[in-house]
Short mmCIF file of C-alpha atoms in Angstrom, two decimals:
data_model
loop_
_atom_site.label_atom_id
_atom_site.label_comp_id
_atom_site.label_asym_id
_atom_site.label_seq_id
_atom_site.Cartn_x
_atom_site.Cartn_y
_atom_site.Cartn_z
CA MET T 5 -77.00 100.93 12.14
CA ALA T 6 -75.73 99.47 8.58
CA ALA T 7 -73.72 101.72 6.48
CA ARG T 8 -75.73 102.85 3.50
CA ASP T 9 -74.66 101.15 0.24
CA ASP T 10 -73.03 104.69 -1.30
CA GLN T 11 -71.10 105.37 1.92
CA VAL T 12 -68.78 102.59 1.55
CA ARG T 13 -68.18 103.16 -2.18
CA PRO T 14 -65.31 105.23 -3.45
CA ALA T 15 -65.92 108.64 -3.40
CA ALA T 16 -66.03 108.86 -7.20
CA PHE T 17 -69.08 106.57 -7.16
CA ALA T 18 -70.69 108.31 -4.05
CA TRP T 19 -73.22 109.67 -6.18
CA PRO T 20 -73.82 107.46 -8.80
CA ARG T 21 -74.63 109.01 -12.13
CA GLY T 22 -77.50 106.58 -12.93
CA LYS T 23 -79.39 107.93 -9.74
CA SER T 24 -79.56 111.48 -11.10
CA ARG T 25 -82.76 112.09 -12.99
CA ILE T 26 -81.58 114.97 -15.32
CA SER T 27 -78.11 114.40 -17.59
CA PRO T 28 -75.60 116.75 -17.06
CA GLU T 29 -76.01 118.19 -20.50
CA LEU T 30 -79.64 119.11 -19.46
CA ALA T 31 -78.44 120.56 -16.09
CA ALA T 32 -76.03 122.73 -18.31
CA HIS T 33 -78.54 123.87 -20.40
CA ILE T 34 -80.86 124.87 -17.34
CA PHE T 35 -77.84 126.46 -15.84
CA THR T 36 -77.33 128.89 -18.92
CA ALA T 37 -81.17 129.61 -19.00
CA CYS T 38 -80.97 130.42 -15.18
CA VAL T 39 -77.99 132.59 -15.68
CA LEU T 40 -79.56 134.54 -18.56
CA LEU T 41 -82.93 134.98 -16.88
CA ALA T 42 -81.06 136.29 -13.55
CA TRP T 43 -79.25 138.83 -15.74
CA ALA T 44 -82.44 139.97 -17.59
CA ILE T 45 -84.15 140.25 -14.03
CA ALA T 46 -81.21 142.09 -12.63
CA SER T 47 -80.88 144.46 -15.46
CA SER T 48 -84.27 145.54 -15.43
CA VAL T 49 -83.64 146.55 -11.89
CA LEU T 50 -80.16 148.03 -12.45
CA PRO T 51 -79.32 151.42 -14.48
CA SER T 52 -77.83 150.15 -17.73
CA TYR T 53 -74.39 151.78 -16.97
CA ILE T 54 -74.27 149.21 -14.39
CA LEU T 55 -75.53 146.07 -15.93
CA PRO T 56 -77.03 146.34 -19.45
CA SER T 57 -79.88 143.99 -20.47
CA PRO T 58 -79.13 141.03 -22.67
CA VAL T 59 -81.17 142.56 -25.43
CA MET T 60 -79.10 145.58 -25.37
CA VAL T 61 -75.70 143.73 -25.80
CA GLY T 62 -77.37 141.40 -28.51
CA THR T 63 -78.23 144.41 -30.38
CA ARG T 64 -74.72 146.23 -29.96
CA VAL T 65 -73.23 142.81 -31.13
CA VAL T 66 -75.33 142.92 -34.41
CA ASP T 67 -74.26 146.60 -34.82
CA LEU T 68 -70.43 145.73 -34.34
CA LEU T 69 -71.13 143.09 -37.40
CA THR T 70 -72.98 145.28 -39.75
CA THR T 71 -72.09 148.73 -39.41
CA GLY T 72 -69.28 149.97 -41.61
CA ALA T 73 -67.22 151.90 -39.04
CA TYR T 74 -67.29 149.23 -36.55
CA LEU T 75 -66.41 146.60 -39.12
CA ARG T 76 -63.40 148.88 -40.12
CA HIS T 77 -61.98 148.42 -36.65
CA ALA T 78 -62.70 144.53 -36.94
CA VAL T 79 -60.68 144.40 -39.98
CA PHE T 80 -57.59 146.16 -38.11
CA SER T 81 -58.06 143.76 -35.15
CA ILE T 82 -57.68 140.69 -37.53
CA VAL T 83 -54.80 142.46 -39.35
CA HIS T 84 -53.13 143.21 -35.83
CA VAL T 85 -53.63 139.51 -34.64
CA ALA T 86 -52.45 137.90 -38.14
CA LEU T 87 -48.99 140.36 -38.12
CA ALA T 88 -48.56 139.60 -34.47
CA LEU T 89 -48.86 135.87 -35.10
CA GLY T 90 -46.86 136.16 -37.94
CA LEU T 91 -43.87 137.98 -36.36
CA ALA T 92 -43.87 135.87 -33.30
CA PHE T 93 -43.89 132.54 -35.33
CA SER T 94 -41.07 133.90 -37.36
CA PHE T 95 -38.90 134.86 -34.36
CA GLY T 96 -40.05 131.91 -32.68
CA LEU T 97 -39.00 129.29 -35.18
CA ALA T 98 -35.85 131.19 -35.72
CA LEU T 99 -34.81 131.19 -32.24
CA SER T 100 -35.79 127.56 -31.53
CA ALA T 101 -34.00 126.22 -34.34
CA LEU T 102 -30.81 128.16 -33.33
CA ALA T 103 -31.16 126.67 -29.91
CA HIS T 104 -31.73 123.22 -31.24
CA TYR T 105 -28.75 123.35 -33.96
CA ALA T 106 -26.34 125.52 -31.86
CA ARG T 107 -25.95 124.18 -28.41
CA VAL T 108 -24.15 127.12 -27.14
CA THR T 109 -27.24 129.26 -27.28
CA ARG T 110 -29.71 126.80 -25.79
CA LEU T 111 -29.23 127.84 -22.23
CA LEU T 112 -29.26 131.57 -23.21
CA ILE T 113 -32.48 131.09 -25.23
CA HIS T 114 -34.53 128.46 -23.25
CA ALA T 115 -33.51 129.25 -19.77
CA ARG T 116 -32.50 132.91 -19.96
CA LEU T 117 -34.25 134.74 -22.60
CA ASN T 118 -37.29 132.83 -22.76
CA GLY T 119 -37.81 132.47 -18.76
CA PHE T 120 -37.54 136.52 -18.89
CA LEU T 121 -40.15 136.84 -21.86
CA ASN T 122 -42.21 134.56 -20.24
CA SER T 123 -42.61 136.53 -16.88
CA PHE T 124 -42.67 139.91 -18.31
CA SER T 125 -46.15 141.39 -18.29
CA ALA T 126 -48.00 142.33 -21.41
CA LEU T 127 -48.80 145.61 -20.06
CA GLY T 128 -44.96 146.31 -19.52
CA TRP T 129 -44.33 145.52 -23.18
CA THR T 130 -47.49 147.76 -24.26
CA PHE T 131 -46.05 150.85 -22.25
CA LEU T 132 -42.49 150.12 -23.60
CA ALA T 133 -43.86 149.91 -27.17
CA ILE T 134 -45.76 153.44 -26.57
CA ILE T 135 -42.68 154.82 -25.36
CA TRP T 136 -40.52 153.78 -28.08
CA PHE T 137 -42.77 153.97 -30.92
CA GLY T 138 -45.65 155.99 -30.06
CA VAL T 139 -49.22 155.36 -30.50
CA ASN T 140 -49.78 153.27 -33.53
CA ASP T 141 -50.46 149.94 -35.33
CA PHE T 142 -46.74 148.97 -35.07
CA THR T 143 -46.95 149.34 -31.13
CA VAL T 144 -50.05 147.05 -31.09
CA VAL T 145 -48.08 144.52 -33.02
CA PHE T 146 -44.87 144.63 -31.42
CA ALA T 147 -46.60 144.23 -27.97
CA MET T 148 -48.55 141.33 -29.07
CA ALA T 149 -45.86 139.70 -30.56
CA ALA T 150 -43.52 139.87 -27.66
CA VAL T 151 -46.35 138.30 -25.28
CA ILE T 152 -46.83 135.44 -27.82
CA LEU T 153 -43.14 134.70 -28.68
CA PRO T 154 -42.28 132.86 -25.30
CA LEU T 155 -45.23 130.50 -26.01
CA VAL T 156 -44.03 129.84 -29.67
CA ILE T 157 -40.58 129.01 -28.31
CA ILE T 158 -41.78 126.69 -25.55
CA ASN T 159 -43.86 124.69 -27.73
CA LEU T 160 -41.60 124.62 -30.89
CA ARG T 161 -38.72 123.68 -28.44
CA GLU T 162 -40.93 120.45 -27.80
CA GLY T 163 -41.37 119.96 -31.51
CA PHE T 164 -37.60 120.16 -32.20
CA LEU T 165 -37.14 117.72 -29.03
CA GLN T 166 -39.37 114.93 -30.75
CA LEU T 167 -37.82 115.03 -34.24
CA GLU T 168 -36.96 111.61 -35.23
CA LYS T 169 -33.26 111.49 -35.20
CA GLU T 170 -33.37 108.64 -37.75
CA VAL T 171 -35.33 110.72 -40.28
CA VAL T 172 -33.12 113.71 -40.01
CA GLU T 173 -29.98 111.47 -40.29
CA MET T 174 -31.55 109.85 -43.66
CA ALA T 175 -32.30 113.53 -44.74
CA ARG T 176 -28.79 114.17 -44.17
CA SER T 177 -27.42 111.25 -46.02
CA PHE T 178 -29.48 112.33 -49.19
CA CYS T 179 -28.98 116.04 -49.04
CA HIS T 180 -26.08 118.07 -48.03
CA ARG T 181 -27.67 121.53 -48.16
CA PRO T 182 -29.12 122.25 -44.68
CA LEU T 183 -31.66 124.76 -45.93
CA ARG T 184 -33.22 122.21 -48.09
CA GLN T 185 -33.12 119.61 -45.22
CA PHE T 186 -34.71 121.89 -42.93
CA ARG T 187 -37.56 122.81 -45.48
CA MET T 188 -38.32 119.23 -46.82
CA ILE T 189 -37.76 117.12 -43.55
CA THR T 190 -37.77 119.16 -40.41
CA LEU T 191 -40.47 121.64 -41.25
CA PRO T 192 -43.11 119.04 -42.17
CA LEU T 193 -42.31 117.00 -39.03
CA LEU T 194 -42.73 120.10 -37.03
CA ALA T 195 -46.02 120.84 -38.68
CA PRO T 196 -48.32 119.33 -35.78
CA TYR T 197 -46.24 121.44 -33.31
CA ILE T 198 -46.83 124.40 -35.23
CA VAL T 199 -50.61 124.02 -35.55
CA ALA T 200 -50.64 123.30 -31.77
CA THR T 201 -48.93 126.34 -31.02
CA LEU T 202 -51.16 128.43 -33.61
CA ARG T 203 -54.22 126.97 -31.87
CA ILE T 204 -52.83 127.98 -28.37
CA THR T 205 -51.44 131.46 -29.38
CA TYR T 206 -54.40 132.43 -31.63
CA GLY T 207 -56.84 132.69 -28.51
CA VAL T 208 -54.10 134.55 -26.38
CA ALA T 209 -53.28 136.97 -29.66
CA TRP T 210 -57.10 138.10 -29.68
CA ILE T 211 -57.19 138.68 -25.60
CA ILE T 212 -53.83 140.40 -25.77
CA SER T 213 -55.15 142.54 -28.77
CA LEU T 214 -57.68 144.48 -26.56
CA THR T 215 -55.01 145.32 -23.92
CA ALA T 216 -52.59 146.29 -26.49
CA GLU T 217 -55.22 148.52 -28.63
CA LEU T 218 -56.67 150.18 -25.64
CA PHE T 219 -53.28 151.50 -24.61
CA GLY T 220 -51.43 151.60 -27.73
CA GLY T 221 -53.51 152.01 -30.59
CA SER T 222 -56.06 154.08 -32.69
CA SER T 223 -57.93 151.38 -34.37
CA GLY T 224 -59.22 147.87 -33.48
CA PHE T 225 -61.62 146.36 -31.06
CA GLY T 226 -59.45 147.41 -28.05
CA TYR T 227 -59.69 151.03 -29.26
CA LEU T 228 -63.22 150.66 -29.31
CA LEU T 229 -63.21 149.28 -25.80
CA ASN T 230 -61.51 152.10 -24.51
CA ARG T 231 -63.98 154.66 -26.18
CA ALA T 232 -66.90 152.56 -24.61
CA ARG T 233 -65.13 152.88 -21.14
CA MET T 234 -64.78 156.71 -21.39
CA GLU T 235 -68.40 156.91 -22.64
CA PHE T 236 -69.71 154.44 -19.78
CA LYS T 237 -71.32 152.57 -22.45
CA LEU T 238 -71.17 149.15 -20.54
CA ASP T 239 -73.43 147.39 -23.30
CA MET T 240 -70.55 148.13 -26.02
CA ILE T 241 -68.09 146.66 -23.45
CA PHE T 242 -70.00 143.39 -23.07
CA ALA T 243 -70.76 143.30 -26.86
CA ILE T 244 -67.09 143.41 -27.69
CA ILE T 245 -65.90 140.97 -24.80
CA PHE T 246 -68.68 138.46 -26.00
CA LEU T 247 -67.51 138.82 -29.93
CA ILE T 248 -64.16 138.10 -28.92
CA ILE T 249 -65.11 134.91 -27.06
CA PHE T 250 -67.24 134.11 -30.07
CA ILE T 251 -64.51 134.61 -32.73
CA VAL T 252 -61.92 132.51 -30.60
CA TYR T 253 -64.56 129.63 -29.70
CA THR T 254 -65.79 129.37 -33.27
CA THR T 255 -62.23 129.44 -35.09
CA ASP T 256 -61.08 126.94 -32.43
CA ARG T 257 -63.97 124.82 -32.96
CA PHE T 258 -64.24 124.83 -36.72
CA VAL T 259 -60.60 125.57 -37.82
CA TRP T 260 -58.06 124.53 -35.23
CA ILE T 261 -59.51 121.32 -33.85
CA PRO T 262 -60.36 119.78 -37.47
CA LEU T 263 -56.76 120.82 -38.69
CA GLN T 264 -55.32 119.31 -35.68
CA GLU T 265 -57.40 116.22 -36.02
CA ARG T 266 -56.51 116.00 -39.84
CA MET T 267 -52.77 116.52 -38.95
CA ARG T 268 -52.90 113.83 -36.44
CA ARG T 269 -54.62 111.24 -38.94
CA HIS T 270 -52.13 112.15 -41.51
CA TYR T 271 -49.04 111.57 -39.17
CA ALA T 272 -50.64 108.37 -37.61
CA GLY T 273 -51.23 107.22 -41.23
CA ALA T 274 -47.53 107.67 -41.96
CA MET L 6 -26.63 97.30 -17.30
CA PRO L 7 -26.04 100.77 -18.46
CA ALA L 8 -28.59 103.68 -17.11
CA PRO L 9 -31.31 104.49 -19.42
CA GLU L 10 -30.43 107.73 -21.62
CA GLN L 11 -32.06 110.74 -20.00
CA PRO L 12 -34.46 112.57 -22.72
CA ASP L 13 -32.99 115.51 -24.08
CA HIS L 14 -35.51 118.14 -22.36
CA GLN L 15 -34.56 116.66 -18.96
CA GLN L 16 -30.77 117.15 -19.29
CA ARG L 17 -29.36 119.54 -16.82
CA PHE L 18 -27.07 122.14 -18.47
CA GLY L 19 -23.38 121.30 -17.67
CA LEU L 20 -20.79 123.81 -16.78
CA VAL L 21 -19.62 124.50 -20.09
CA ASP L 22 -23.14 125.28 -21.08
CA HIS L 23 -23.29 127.75 -18.15
CA LEU L 24 -19.87 129.05 -19.34
CA LEU L 25 -21.08 129.64 -23.01
CA GLY L 26 -24.53 130.44 -22.23
CA ASP L 27 -23.98 132.86 -19.48
CA SER L 28 -21.22 134.62 -21.42
CA LEU L 29 -23.64 135.38 -24.10
CA LEU L 30 -25.99 136.76 -21.44
CA VAL L 31 -23.44 139.07 -20.12
CA ILE L 32 -22.63 140.01 -23.85
CA VAL L 33 -26.42 141.19 -24.12
CA ILE L 34 -26.14 143.20 -20.92
CA LEU L 35 -23.14 144.91 -22.20
CA ALA L 36 -24.98 145.60 -25.49
CA TRP L 37 -27.74 147.00 -23.44
CA TRP L 38 -25.33 149.21 -21.56
CA ALA L 39 -23.60 150.11 -24.60
CA TYR L 40 -26.75 151.20 -26.34
CA SER L 41 -28.46 152.79 -23.58
CA SER L 42 -25.62 155.17 -22.92
CA ARG L 43 -26.10 156.52 -26.54
CA VAL L 44 -29.71 157.27 -26.32
CA PRO L 45 -31.62 159.40 -23.80
CA GLU L 46 -32.74 157.59 -20.62
CA TYR L 47 -36.44 158.05 -21.58
CA ILE L 48 -35.94 155.79 -24.59
CA PHE L 49 -33.61 153.12 -22.94
CA PRO L 50 -32.38 153.41 -19.39
CA THR L 51 -28.94 151.96 -18.47
CA PRO L 52 -28.94 148.81 -16.39
CA LEU L 53 -27.60 150.81 -13.38
CA THR L 54 -30.69 153.21 -13.53
CA VAL L 55 -32.90 150.46 -13.86
CA GLY L 56 -31.14 148.53 -10.85
CA LYS L 57 -31.53 151.95 -8.61
CA THR L 58 -35.23 152.13 -9.55
CA LEU L 59 -35.51 148.43 -8.35
CA LEU L 60 -33.88 149.01 -5.09
CA SER L 61 -36.11 151.97 -4.38
CA LEU L 62 -39.03 149.62 -4.79
CA VAL L 63 -38.00 147.69 -1.63
CA ALA L 64 -35.78 150.31 0.13
CA ASP L 65 -37.97 153.62 -0.45
CA PRO L 66 -41.13 153.41 2.21
CA PRO L 67 -43.70 155.08 0.07
CA MET L 68 -42.43 152.72 -2.93
CA LEU L 69 -42.39 149.72 -0.51
CA MET L 70 -45.97 150.39 0.08
CA HIS L 71 -47.10 149.98 -3.28
CA THR L 72 -44.82 146.62 -3.59
CA ALA L 73 -46.44 145.52 -0.58
CA ALA L 74 -50.06 146.46 -1.63
CA SER L 75 -49.54 144.48 -4.90
CA MET L 76 -48.43 141.71 -3.02
CA VAL L 77 -51.29 141.59 -0.60
CA ARG L 78 -53.59 141.76 -3.28
CA VAL L 79 -51.87 138.91 -5.29
CA VAL L 80 -51.70 136.59 -2.28
CA THR L 81 -55.37 137.23 -1.12
CA SER L 82 -56.45 136.75 -5.08
CA VAL L 83 -54.55 133.38 -5.32
CA PHE L 84 -55.73 132.18 -2.11
CA THR L 85 -59.62 132.90 -2.91
CA ALA L 86 -58.88 131.62 -6.56
CA THR L 87 -57.49 128.24 -5.36
CA VAL L 88 -60.25 127.72 -2.93
CA LEU L 89 -63.32 128.72 -5.37
CA GLY L 90 -61.53 126.69 -8.47
CA SER L 91 -60.89 123.63 -6.05
CA ALA L 92 -64.70 124.11 -4.80
CA LEU L 93 -65.87 124.01 -8.03
CA ALA L 94 -63.80 120.95 -9.48
CA LEU L 95 -64.79 119.18 -6.21
CA LEU L 96 -68.21 120.08 -7.02
CA ALA L 97 -68.23 118.64 -10.63
CA TYR L 98 -66.46 115.47 -9.10
CA TYR L 99 -68.92 114.59 -6.11
CA LEU L 100 -71.80 115.92 -8.25
CA PRO L 101 -71.61 114.39 -11.59
CA VAL L 102 -75.01 116.35 -12.61
CA THR L 103 -73.03 119.44 -12.15
CA ARG L 104 -69.84 118.23 -14.19
CA GLU L 105 -71.28 119.74 -17.52
CA ILE L 106 -71.98 123.09 -15.85
CA VAL L 107 -68.70 123.40 -14.16
CA HIS L 108 -66.64 122.07 -17.35
CA GLY L 109 -68.76 122.89 -20.22
CA ARG L 110 -70.11 126.38 -19.14
CA ILE L 111 -68.27 128.08 -16.16
CA LYS L 112 -64.71 126.88 -17.24
CA PRO L 113 -64.64 127.98 -20.91
CA PHE L 114 -66.42 131.29 -20.06
CA LEU L 115 -63.78 132.11 -17.33
CA GLN L 116 -61.04 131.11 -19.77
CA SER L 117 -62.03 133.11 -22.64
CA PHE L 118 -62.93 136.31 -20.81
CA PRO L 119 -60.19 138.89 -21.42
CA SER L 120 -58.48 140.31 -18.18
CA ILE L 121 -59.13 143.85 -19.51
CA GLY L 122 -62.86 143.26 -19.47
CA TRP L 123 -62.79 142.13 -16.24
CA ALA L 124 -60.91 145.11 -15.39
CA LEU L 125 -63.36 147.55 -17.02
CA LEU L 126 -66.11 145.95 -15.67
CA ALA L 127 -64.69 145.92 -11.86
CA ILE L 128 -64.08 149.64 -11.80
CA VAL L 129 -67.85 150.10 -12.93
CA TRP L 130 -69.01 147.60 -10.23
CA PHE L 131 -66.59 147.98 -7.31
CA LYS L 132 -65.26 151.47 -8.36
CA ILE L 133 -61.58 152.32 -7.57
CA SER L 134 -60.77 149.77 -4.41
CA ASN L 135 -58.88 146.79 -3.34
CA SER L 136 -62.18 144.66 -4.17
CA ALA L 137 -62.07 145.73 -7.80
CA VAL L 138 -58.57 144.71 -7.99
CA ILE L 139 -58.95 141.22 -6.40
CA PHE L 140 -62.07 140.66 -8.11
CA VAL L 141 -60.25 140.90 -11.61
CA GLU L 142 -57.36 138.68 -10.34
CA VAL L 143 -59.86 136.18 -8.88
CA ALA L 144 -61.93 135.91 -12.00
CA VAL L 145 -58.84 135.38 -14.17
CA LEU L 146 -57.05 133.02 -11.88
CA ILE L 147 -60.09 130.67 -11.19
CA PRO L 148 -59.84 128.49 -14.42
CA PHE L 149 -56.41 127.83 -13.74
CA CYS L 150 -56.99 126.38 -10.37
CA LEU L 151 -59.96 124.67 -11.71
CA VAL L 152 -58.02 122.85 -14.42
CA ASN L 153 -55.28 121.77 -12.32
CA VAL L 154 -57.47 120.60 -9.38
CA SER L 155 -59.92 118.77 -11.85
CA GLU L 156 -56.70 117.11 -13.49
CA GLY L 157 -55.55 116.02 -9.92
CA LEU L 158 -59.00 114.37 -9.31
CA ARG L 159 -58.99 112.80 -12.64
CA ASN L 160 -55.83 111.17 -11.95
CA ILE L 161 -56.84 109.80 -8.90
CA ASP L 162 -56.03 106.01 -8.56
CA LEU L 163 -59.46 104.39 -8.09
CA GLU L 164 -57.82 101.13 -6.75
CA LEU L 165 -56.26 103.18 -4.08
CA LEU L 166 -59.84 104.98 -3.17
CA GLU L 167 -61.52 101.78 -3.12
CA MET L 168 -58.71 100.47 -0.80
CA GLY L 169 -59.27 103.78 1.54
CA HIS L 170 -63.04 102.94 1.58
CA SER L 171 -62.69 99.28 2.70
CA PHE L 172 -60.83 100.87 5.80
CA THR L 173 -63.48 103.54 6.70
CA ARG L 174 -66.94 104.32 5.85
CA TRP L 175 -66.37 108.15 6.30
CA ASN L 176 -66.09 109.92 3.28
CA TRP L 177 -64.10 112.68 4.99
CA ARG L 178 -61.46 110.43 6.35
CA VAL L 179 -61.13 108.82 2.84
CA PHE L 180 -60.61 112.66 1.37
CA ARG L 181 -58.27 113.48 4.34
CA TRP L 182 -55.75 110.56 4.24
CA VAL L 183 -56.08 109.23 0.58
CA ILE L 184 -57.61 112.08 -1.96
CA TRP L 185 -55.82 115.02 -0.31
CA PRO L 186 -52.37 113.54 -0.21
CA LEU L 187 -52.80 112.59 -3.99
CA LEU L 188 -54.53 115.86 -4.94
CA TYR L 189 -52.06 118.04 -3.25
CA PRO L 190 -49.38 118.14 -5.79
CA PHE L 191 -52.04 119.47 -8.21
CA VAL L 192 -53.42 122.01 -5.91
CA ILE L 193 -49.92 123.16 -5.30
CA ALA L 194 -49.11 123.49 -8.92
CA ALA L 195 -52.43 125.35 -9.55
CA THR L 196 -51.55 127.71 -6.79
CA ARG L 197 -47.79 128.10 -8.13
CA MET L 198 -49.34 128.76 -11.71
CA ALA L 199 -51.84 131.22 -10.35
CA TYR L 200 -49.10 133.03 -8.34
CA GLY L 201 -47.06 133.85 -11.59
CA VAL L 202 -50.34 135.06 -13.59
CA GLY L 203 -51.85 136.85 -10.52
CA LEU L 204 -48.61 138.84 -10.57
CA LYS L 205 -48.94 139.91 -14.11
CA ILE L 206 -52.67 140.36 -14.04
CA ALA L 207 -52.39 142.78 -10.77
CA LEU L 208 -50.45 145.11 -13.21
CA VAL L 209 -53.72 145.42 -15.34
CA ALA L 210 -55.89 145.32 -12.59
CA GLU L 211 -54.40 148.20 -10.45
CA VAL L 212 -54.04 150.49 -13.82
CA PHE L 213 -57.59 150.89 -13.70
CA GLY L 214 -58.95 149.73 -10.11
CA ALA L 215 -56.37 150.99 -7.60
CA LYS L 216 -54.53 154.22 -6.41
CA SER L 217 -51.82 151.90 -5.38
CA GLY L 218 -49.68 148.91 -6.17
CA LEU L 219 -46.91 148.32 -9.05
CA GLY L 220 -49.64 148.52 -11.63
CA PHE L 221 -50.56 151.99 -10.54
CA LEU L 222 -46.89 152.98 -10.50
CA MET L 223 -46.23 151.61 -13.83
CA TYR L 224 -49.33 153.65 -15.34
CA GLN L 225 -48.06 156.79 -13.73
CA ALA L 226 -44.35 156.20 -15.04
CA GLU L 227 -45.75 155.62 -18.94
CA GLU L 228 -47.73 158.97 -18.50
CA ALA L 229 -44.49 160.80 -17.28
CA ALA L 230 -42.15 158.67 -19.61
CA ASP L 231 -40.35 157.54 -16.88
CA THR L 232 -38.90 154.58 -18.56
CA PRO L 233 -36.63 153.21 -15.88
CA MET L 234 -39.86 152.81 -13.50
CA VAL L 235 -41.61 151.24 -16.26
CA PHE L 236 -38.76 148.84 -16.84
CA GLY L 237 -38.24 148.50 -12.89
CA THR L 238 -41.71 147.40 -12.18
CA CYS L 239 -41.82 144.85 -15.03
CA ILE L 240 -38.46 143.57 -13.62
CA ALA L 241 -39.83 143.55 -9.95
CA ILE L 242 -42.63 141.31 -11.09
CA VAL L 243 -40.14 138.77 -12.68
CA ILE L 244 -38.23 138.92 -9.41
CA LEU L 245 -41.41 138.75 -6.92
CA PHE L 246 -42.21 135.55 -9.12
CA ILE L 247 -38.73 133.97 -8.63
CA ILE L 248 -38.62 134.61 -4.90
CA GLY L 249 -42.30 133.36 -4.41
CA ASP L 250 -41.54 130.44 -6.45
CA ARG L 251 -38.32 129.44 -4.82
CA LEU L 252 -38.97 130.15 -1.04
CA VAL L 253 -42.63 129.21 -0.98
CA PHE L 254 -43.79 126.81 -3.69
CA GLU L 255 -40.72 124.74 -4.08
CA PRO L 256 -40.64 123.81 -0.33
CA LEU L 257 -44.52 123.41 -0.26
CA SER L 258 -44.26 120.89 -3.38
CA LYS L 259 -41.87 118.80 -1.65
CA LEU L 260 -44.22 118.50 1.45
CA TYR L 261 -46.15 115.27 0.48
CA ARG L 262 -43.40 113.86 -1.87
CA GLY L 263 -42.38 110.04 -1.42
CA SER L 264 -42.54 108.79 2.19
CA ASN L 265 -45.10 111.32 3.16
CA VAL L 266 -47.75 110.02 1.03
CA ALA L 267 -47.16 106.43 2.09
CA THR L 268 -47.33 107.35 5.71
CA ALA L 269 -50.35 109.64 5.32
CA ALA L 270 -52.26 106.56 3.42
CA SER L 271 -50.96 103.92 6.03
CA ARG L 272 -52.57 106.05 8.70
CA THR L 273 -56.04 105.35 7.10
CA ALA L 274 -55.39 101.77 8.04
#
């Protein structure tokens, strides 16, 4: 029996795209619709504390965005994320610069300290912070910053390694003040790496904020999540999670990607 | 001709670097010791106390049960997530119509879903049980495996694949002798990464979903302000990762290196 044509093709072409009657994009839309429909059907059979309906969750999302008390928690979460990112970036930049300029510290920072920080769990930092500082905003920011810090160090290390030696040397020949050299030459060269790191850590920060606020805070979406957990309000749990996913996705799509693209064009032009 | 200069980030640390770097590490540990001897143990335990707690996690039978429970859950979850993640990646590869479903819907959804969210949903859906913990871990780990295996499939040399198909008309033989050896490093990388993340996620999952395990121990320790145990469980996770990585994943990652791939490819012929 003669082999069929698609049997002798490389596996990548075993199911040619042209043969499919629907496009992958249309298939994805159908899939989304089917999942929503299945969710709606399942939620009509199950009690709402097991699976709330999409409508209930949607209503809760609207509540979260329009009710004053909830908005206050949203503001707290935004502040926690911003402060944690600021703290992690300040320490991360300082440690990466130290490892870059003082060779003696390189092994300690990149191999020992960062290896340790990277494998230390977020929950561990949160519990230690609660013991050290109590349940407050600083605990939340500290735990989040401790989780983000190794990511910042890893990414900025790459940035420092890619610095053009000739440009740095030129800066040295024009100016003898190291701080000025760093501000005028090194920092702009590091900018694409800083933006890339911000993009990665921003999403992580929002996700970690829930854990840190749930255990160590008295405000923010994580705190609301804890309250919803104790009151068995699964619709609120779903709403907060979807809101976090929405915030991370839209910021990435409309802020970080355009910024990174602009940065890429700027540096490619140079 | 002089050897090409090794990129800076690939340079190994020399003896002097180790001497200087590690002496700084010793200074850090001494500073920890000095500070912890001045403050109460529940604020900052001494390295010795933490060391004793760590030892109890493997030497004390009830504690060992907690460590073993966490490890069994992590290994089960890593295996399940690798199978499911690879299956999704292969589905998108062999059935292009599902590509957008896998990479445009399932992957971003799982990637951005917070682990604490899965943990809270798991206790409602599965109650406090092993299934709840494993569910959380698998849900968090699937995207790591999916991304790595998809990357492996994307990097398969089409010419090699074409050569494989010129020797046999059986797709499964091409998969076994050509695709699998090329995909193997990516699968191992995925499993390796999932193991590291899984150990950390186990803590979150076990706080809510279990009555045993290192996460459960850590939560109890936090409630009782038993700081040495909080430190101990965190460091135990770091040590378990290093042991698994060195003893299991490093030998596994060498399995198909070099001649093995060539041998596997030549068997197809």
